[in-house]
Coordinates of C-alpha atoms in Angstrom, one line a residue:
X1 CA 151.0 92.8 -128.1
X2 CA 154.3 94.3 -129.2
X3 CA 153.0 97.9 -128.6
X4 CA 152.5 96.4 -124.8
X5 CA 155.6 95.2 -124.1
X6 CA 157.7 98.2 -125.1
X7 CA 155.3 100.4 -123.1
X8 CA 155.9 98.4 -120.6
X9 CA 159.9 97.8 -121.3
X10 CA 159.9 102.2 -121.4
X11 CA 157.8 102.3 -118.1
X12 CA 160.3 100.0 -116.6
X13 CA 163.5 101.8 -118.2
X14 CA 163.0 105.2 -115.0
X15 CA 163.0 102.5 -112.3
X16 CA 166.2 100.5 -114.0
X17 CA 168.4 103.2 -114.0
X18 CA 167.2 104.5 -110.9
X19 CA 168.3 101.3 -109.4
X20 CA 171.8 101.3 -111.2
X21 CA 172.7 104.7 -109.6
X22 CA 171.4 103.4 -106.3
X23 CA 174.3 100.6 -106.6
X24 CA 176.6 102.7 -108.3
X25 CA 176.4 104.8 -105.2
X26 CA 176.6 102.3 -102.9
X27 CA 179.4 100.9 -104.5
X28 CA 181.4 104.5 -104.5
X29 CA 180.8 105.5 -100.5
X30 CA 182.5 106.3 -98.1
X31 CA 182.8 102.8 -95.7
X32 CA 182.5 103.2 -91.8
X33 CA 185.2 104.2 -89.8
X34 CA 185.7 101.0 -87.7
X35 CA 187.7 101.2 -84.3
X36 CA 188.3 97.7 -83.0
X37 CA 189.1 97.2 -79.2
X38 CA 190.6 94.1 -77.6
X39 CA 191.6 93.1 -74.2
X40 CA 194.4 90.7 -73.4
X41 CA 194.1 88.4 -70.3
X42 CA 190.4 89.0 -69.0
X43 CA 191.1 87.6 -66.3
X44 CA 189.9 90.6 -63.6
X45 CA 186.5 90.5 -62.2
X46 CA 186.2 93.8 -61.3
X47 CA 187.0 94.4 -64.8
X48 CA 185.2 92.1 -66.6
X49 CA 182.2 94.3 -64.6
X50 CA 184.0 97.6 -65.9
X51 CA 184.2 96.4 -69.7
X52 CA 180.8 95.0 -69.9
X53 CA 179.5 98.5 -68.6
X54 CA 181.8 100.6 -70.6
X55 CA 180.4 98.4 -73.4
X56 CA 176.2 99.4 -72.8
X57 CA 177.5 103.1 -72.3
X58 CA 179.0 103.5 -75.2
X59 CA 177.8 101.1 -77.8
X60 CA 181.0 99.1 -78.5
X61 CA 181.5 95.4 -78.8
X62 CA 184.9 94.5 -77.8
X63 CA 187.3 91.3 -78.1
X64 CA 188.5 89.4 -75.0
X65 CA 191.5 87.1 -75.4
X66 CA 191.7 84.6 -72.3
X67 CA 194.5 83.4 -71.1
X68 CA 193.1 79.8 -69.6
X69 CA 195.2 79.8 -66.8
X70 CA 192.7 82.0 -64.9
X71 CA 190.2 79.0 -65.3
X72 CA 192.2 76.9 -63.4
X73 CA 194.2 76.5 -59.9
X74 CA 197.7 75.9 -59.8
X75 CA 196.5 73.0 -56.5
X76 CA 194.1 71.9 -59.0
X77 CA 194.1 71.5 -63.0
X78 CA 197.3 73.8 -62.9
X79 CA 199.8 71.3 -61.4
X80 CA 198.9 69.2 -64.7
X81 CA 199.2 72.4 -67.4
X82 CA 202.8 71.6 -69.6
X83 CA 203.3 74.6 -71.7
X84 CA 206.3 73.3 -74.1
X85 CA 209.5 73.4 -72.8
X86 CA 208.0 74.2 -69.5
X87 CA 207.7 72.3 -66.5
X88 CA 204.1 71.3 -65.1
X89 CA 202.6 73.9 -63.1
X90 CA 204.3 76.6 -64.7
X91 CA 202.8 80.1 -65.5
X92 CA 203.6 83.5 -66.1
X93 CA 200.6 85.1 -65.1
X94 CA 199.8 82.6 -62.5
X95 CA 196.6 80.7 -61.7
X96 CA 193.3 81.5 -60.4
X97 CA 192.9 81.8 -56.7
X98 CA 190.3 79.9 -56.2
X99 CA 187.1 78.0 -57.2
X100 CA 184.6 81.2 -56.9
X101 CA 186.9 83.2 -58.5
X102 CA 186.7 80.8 -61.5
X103 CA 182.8 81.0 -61.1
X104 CA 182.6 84.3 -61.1
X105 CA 184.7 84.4 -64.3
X106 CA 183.3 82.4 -66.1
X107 CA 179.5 84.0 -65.4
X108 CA 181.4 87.3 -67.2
X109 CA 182.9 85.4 -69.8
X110 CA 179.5 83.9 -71.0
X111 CA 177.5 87.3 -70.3
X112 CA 180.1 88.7 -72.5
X113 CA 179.4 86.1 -75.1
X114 CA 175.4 86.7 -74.8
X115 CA 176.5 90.8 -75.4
X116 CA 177.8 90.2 -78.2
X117 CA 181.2 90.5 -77.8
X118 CA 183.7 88.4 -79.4
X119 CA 185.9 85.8 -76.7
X120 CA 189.3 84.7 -78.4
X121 CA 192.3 82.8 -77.3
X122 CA 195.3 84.4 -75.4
X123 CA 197.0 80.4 -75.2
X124 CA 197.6 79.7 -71.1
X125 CA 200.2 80.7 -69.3
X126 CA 201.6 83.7 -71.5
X127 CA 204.4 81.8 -72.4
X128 CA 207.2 83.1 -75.5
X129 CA 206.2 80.9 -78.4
X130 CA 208.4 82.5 -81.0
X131 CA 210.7 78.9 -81.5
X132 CA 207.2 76.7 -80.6
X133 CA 206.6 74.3 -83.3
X134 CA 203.0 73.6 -85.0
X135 CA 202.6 71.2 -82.3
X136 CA 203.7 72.8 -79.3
X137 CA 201.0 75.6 -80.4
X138 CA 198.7 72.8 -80.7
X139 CA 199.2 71.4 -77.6
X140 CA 198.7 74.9 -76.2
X141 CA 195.6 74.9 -78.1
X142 CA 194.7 71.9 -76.9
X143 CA 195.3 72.6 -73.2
X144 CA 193.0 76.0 -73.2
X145 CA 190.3 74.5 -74.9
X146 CA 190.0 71.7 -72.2
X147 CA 190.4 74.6 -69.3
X148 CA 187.2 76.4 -71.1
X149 CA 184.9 73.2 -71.0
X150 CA 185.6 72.5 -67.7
X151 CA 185.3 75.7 -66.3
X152 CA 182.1 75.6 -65.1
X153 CA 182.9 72.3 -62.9
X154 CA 186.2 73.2 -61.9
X155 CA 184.3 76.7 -60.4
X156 CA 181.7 74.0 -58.3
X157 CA 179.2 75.5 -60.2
X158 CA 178.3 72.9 -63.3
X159 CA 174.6 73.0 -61.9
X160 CA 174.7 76.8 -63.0
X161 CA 176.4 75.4 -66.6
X162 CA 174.2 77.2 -69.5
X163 CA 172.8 74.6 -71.9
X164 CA 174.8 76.3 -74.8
X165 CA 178.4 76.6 -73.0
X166 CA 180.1 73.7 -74.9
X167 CA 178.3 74.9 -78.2
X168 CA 180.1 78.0 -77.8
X169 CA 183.7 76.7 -76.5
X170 CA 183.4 74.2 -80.2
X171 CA 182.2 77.1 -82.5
X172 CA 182.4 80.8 -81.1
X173 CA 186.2 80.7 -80.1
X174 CA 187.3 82.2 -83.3
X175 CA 190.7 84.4 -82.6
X176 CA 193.8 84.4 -81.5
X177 CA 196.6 86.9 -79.9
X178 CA 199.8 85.3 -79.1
X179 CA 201.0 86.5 -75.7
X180 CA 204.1 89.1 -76.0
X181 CA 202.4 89.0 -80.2
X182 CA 205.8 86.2 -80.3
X183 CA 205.0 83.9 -83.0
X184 CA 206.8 81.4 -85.3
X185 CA 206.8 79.8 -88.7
X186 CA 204.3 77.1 -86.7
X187 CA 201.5 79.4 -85.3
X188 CA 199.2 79.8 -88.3
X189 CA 199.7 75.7 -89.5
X190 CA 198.2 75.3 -86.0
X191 CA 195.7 77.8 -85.8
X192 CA 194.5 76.5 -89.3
X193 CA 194.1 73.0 -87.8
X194 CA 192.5 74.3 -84.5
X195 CA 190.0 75.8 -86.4
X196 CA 190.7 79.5 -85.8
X197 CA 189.1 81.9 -88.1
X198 CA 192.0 85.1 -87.9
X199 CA 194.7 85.9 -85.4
X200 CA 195.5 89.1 -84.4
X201 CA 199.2 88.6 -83.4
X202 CA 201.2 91.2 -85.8
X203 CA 202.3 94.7 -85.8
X204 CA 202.5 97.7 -88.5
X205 CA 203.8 100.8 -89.7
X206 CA 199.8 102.5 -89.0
X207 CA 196.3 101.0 -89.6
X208 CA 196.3 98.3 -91.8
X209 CA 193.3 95.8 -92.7
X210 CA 194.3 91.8 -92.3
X211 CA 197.1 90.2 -94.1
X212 CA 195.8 87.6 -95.9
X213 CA 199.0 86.1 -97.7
X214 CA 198.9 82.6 -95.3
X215 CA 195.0 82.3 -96.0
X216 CA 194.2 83.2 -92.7
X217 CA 193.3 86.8 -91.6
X218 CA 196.1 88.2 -89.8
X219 CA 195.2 92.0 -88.0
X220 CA 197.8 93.9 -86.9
X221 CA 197.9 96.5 -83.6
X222 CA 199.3 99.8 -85.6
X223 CA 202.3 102.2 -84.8
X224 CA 200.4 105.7 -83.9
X225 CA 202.3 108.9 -83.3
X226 CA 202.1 110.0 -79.5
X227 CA 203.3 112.6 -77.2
X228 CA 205.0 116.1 -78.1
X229 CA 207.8 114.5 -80.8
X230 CA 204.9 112.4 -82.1
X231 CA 207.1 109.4 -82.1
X232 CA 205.6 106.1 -82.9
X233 CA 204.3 103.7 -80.7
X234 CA 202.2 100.5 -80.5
X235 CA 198.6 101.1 -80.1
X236 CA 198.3 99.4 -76.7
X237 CA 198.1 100.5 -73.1
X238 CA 201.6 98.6 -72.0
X239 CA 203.5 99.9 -75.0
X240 CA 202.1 103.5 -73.5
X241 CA 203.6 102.4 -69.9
X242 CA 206.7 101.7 -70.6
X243 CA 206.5 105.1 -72.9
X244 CA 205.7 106.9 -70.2
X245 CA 206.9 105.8 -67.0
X246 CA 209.7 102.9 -68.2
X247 CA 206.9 100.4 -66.5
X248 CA 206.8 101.6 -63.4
X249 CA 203.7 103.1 -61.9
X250 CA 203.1 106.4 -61.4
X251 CA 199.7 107.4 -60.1
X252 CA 200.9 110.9 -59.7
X253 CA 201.2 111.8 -63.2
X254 CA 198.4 109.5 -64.2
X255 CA 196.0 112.4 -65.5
X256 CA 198.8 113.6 -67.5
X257 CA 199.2 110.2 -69.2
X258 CA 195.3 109.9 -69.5
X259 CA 195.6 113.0 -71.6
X260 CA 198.3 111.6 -73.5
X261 CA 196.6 108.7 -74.5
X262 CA 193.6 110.1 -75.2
X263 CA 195.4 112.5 -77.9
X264 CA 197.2 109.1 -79.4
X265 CA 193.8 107.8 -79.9
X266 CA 191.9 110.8 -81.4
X267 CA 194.7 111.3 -83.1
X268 CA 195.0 108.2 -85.0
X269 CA 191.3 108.0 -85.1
X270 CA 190.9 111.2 -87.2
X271 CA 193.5 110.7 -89.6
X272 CA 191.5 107.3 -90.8
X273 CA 188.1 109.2 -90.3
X274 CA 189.2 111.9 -92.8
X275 CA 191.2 109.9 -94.8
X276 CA 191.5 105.9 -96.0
X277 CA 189.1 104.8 -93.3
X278 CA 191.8 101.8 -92.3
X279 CA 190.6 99.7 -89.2
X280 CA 191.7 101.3 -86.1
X281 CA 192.6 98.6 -83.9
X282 CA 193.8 99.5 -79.9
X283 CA 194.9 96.8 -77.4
X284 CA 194.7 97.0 -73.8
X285 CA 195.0 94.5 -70.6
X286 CA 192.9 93.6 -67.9
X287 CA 195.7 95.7 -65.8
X288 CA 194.7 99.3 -65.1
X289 CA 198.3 100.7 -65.5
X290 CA 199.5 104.1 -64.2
X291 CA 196.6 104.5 -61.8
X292 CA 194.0 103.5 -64.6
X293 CA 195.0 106.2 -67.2
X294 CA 194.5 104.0 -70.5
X295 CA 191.3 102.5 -69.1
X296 CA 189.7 105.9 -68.5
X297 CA 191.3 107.4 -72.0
X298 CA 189.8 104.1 -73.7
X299 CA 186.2 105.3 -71.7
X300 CA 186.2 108.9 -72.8
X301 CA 187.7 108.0 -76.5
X302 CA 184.7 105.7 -77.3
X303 CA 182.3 108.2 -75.6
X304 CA 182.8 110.5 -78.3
X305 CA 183.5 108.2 -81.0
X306 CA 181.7 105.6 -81.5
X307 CA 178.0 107.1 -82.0
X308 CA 180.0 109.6 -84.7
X309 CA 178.0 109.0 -88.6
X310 CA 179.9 106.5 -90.4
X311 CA 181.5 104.8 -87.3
X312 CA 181.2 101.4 -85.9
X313 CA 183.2 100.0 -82.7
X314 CA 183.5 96.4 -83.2
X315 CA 185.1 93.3 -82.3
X316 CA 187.7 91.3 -84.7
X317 CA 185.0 88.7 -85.3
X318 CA 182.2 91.5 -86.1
X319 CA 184.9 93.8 -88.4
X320 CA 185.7 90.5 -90.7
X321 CA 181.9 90.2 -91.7
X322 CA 181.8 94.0 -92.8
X323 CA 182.6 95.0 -96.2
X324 CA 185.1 97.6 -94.8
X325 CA 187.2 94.9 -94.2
X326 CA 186.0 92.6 -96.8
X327 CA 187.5 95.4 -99.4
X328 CA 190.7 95.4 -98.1
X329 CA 191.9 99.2 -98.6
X330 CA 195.4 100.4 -99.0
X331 CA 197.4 99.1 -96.0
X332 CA 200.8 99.6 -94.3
X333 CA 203.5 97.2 -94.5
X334 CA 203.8 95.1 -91.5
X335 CA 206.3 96.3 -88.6
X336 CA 208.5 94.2 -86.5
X337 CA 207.1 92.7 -82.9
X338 CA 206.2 94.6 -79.9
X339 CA 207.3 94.5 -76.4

């Protein structure tokens, strides 16, 4: 009996090591390059359309942060919105136009959530909050979570409703972006009681994974070097405006800024590929500014990137189940706020 056992233990001893080099080599490689892209607002059809299609072409999930404003009209559920220390009916990106816009919107918004892609919270009517108190954040909270179940019957189409809509408005709604990324001592208190799993409101020197020091994950839109000096900006199409054209458009040198952009972002995308493999994160609006320079950059950047080996172009939600995150690599110290 003894002689069978350690024949068996020695037959066993090949397949044990093999298996321990198999997970020492998992443990040693490389992670995936991830590049995570986000849109502020969401609030355009036509490019709710245009994301959802750049997504299928290229493969990439993105985020979408509403603002829930464009759920409602200012005659209707608008006239009753309070941001604090606002009056009622006060926005700064307006209101919806009408009821079929808000159907139409929210048909992309749930499409989008069917895709795959990730729907956060921009608050509502893109107000300051940096001297908002835990519960005027709440209240904000409050006020866009009560737009998104009653989209579908403020848009005259509840018939059309999907049976898992309010499922999804309770449990899916995971992240946040502050509007202007202003925040204050109050904002992650209130996300933490909302039930917000990471907020994506800070800034830093480059790439950084999530700071977790409050217990919540907190990404951070990085500083990239851009144009001929290489001087730093925020990764984000309205930082690149004002860069280039002090915010005012200019379709006429919109293919230059295209090529700009598209340099930023290879740029910044290589030196993680070939390097630490940090998180690239890039922001962008439902605005296509400078005659749609950033939007067709973002197109052709993810065209070539994201079906690269060892990449993966994913929302916030998707990155913080992935071990590239999870493993939280050298980082950047976090920068101030951006415009």
């Amino acid at each position: 009996m003894l002689r069978c056992v350690l024949a068996a233990s020695l037959v066993a001893l090949p397949a044990l090591a093999a298996a321990e080099e198999t997970a020492e080599s998992d443990m040693n490689a490389r992670p995936r390059q991830l590049v995570i892209v986000s849109f502020d607002g969401a609030h355009d059809n036509r490019l709710w359309m245009k994301s959802l299609d750049m997504a299928k072409r290229t493969g990439a999930h993105f985020t979408y942060f509403l603002s829930c404003t464009f759920l409602i009209t200012k005659a209707g559920d608008g006239s009753r919105y309070k941001a604090p220390g606002k009056a009622f009916g006060r926005s700064n990106v307006g209101f919806a136009q009408s009821e079929a816009e808000i159907a139409e919107r929210v048909g992309h918004i749930w499409q989008a959530h069917l895709d795959g892609h990730d729907i956060g919270s921009h608050a509502c009517g893109h107000f300051d909050g940096s001297d908002w108190s835990k519960a005027d954040w709440q209240g904000e909270f409050s006020a866009f979570r009560t737009a998104l179940e009653n989209a579908w019957t403020t848009g005259r189409v509840a018939d059309r409703q999907p049976a898992g809509w309010q499922d999804f408005v309770k449990t899916d709604i995971l992240g946040f972006r502050a509007p202007y990324l202003a925040t204050s001592p109050g904002l992650v208190p209130a996300l933490k009681a909302a039930g917000f799993t990471y907020d994506a409101s800070l800034v830093s020197k480059g790439p950084a994974t999530p700071d977790r020091r409050d217990g919540l994950p907190r990404f951070a839109l990085p500083l990239v070097p851009e144009g001929p000096s290489g001087r730093p900006v925020i990764a984000m199409d309205y930082n690149l405006f004002i860069r280039h054209s002090m915010g005012v458009e200019n379709r006429r040198e919109s293919a230059a800024f295209e090529e700009r952009a598209l340099t930023a972002y290879r740029q910044a995308f290589e030196a993680q590929y070939a390097g630490e493999r940090i998180p690239l994160q890039l922001g962008f609006h439902f605005v296509e500014m400078n005659g749609g320079a950033y939007w067709r950059a973002l197109e052709r950047f993810l065209t070539e990137t994201c079906k690269r080996p060892e990449v993966a172009c994913v929302s916030y939600a998707d990155a913080l189940k992935m071990p590239e995150v999870r493993q939280e690599p050298k980082q950047k110290k976090a920068a101030g706020a951006a415009l």
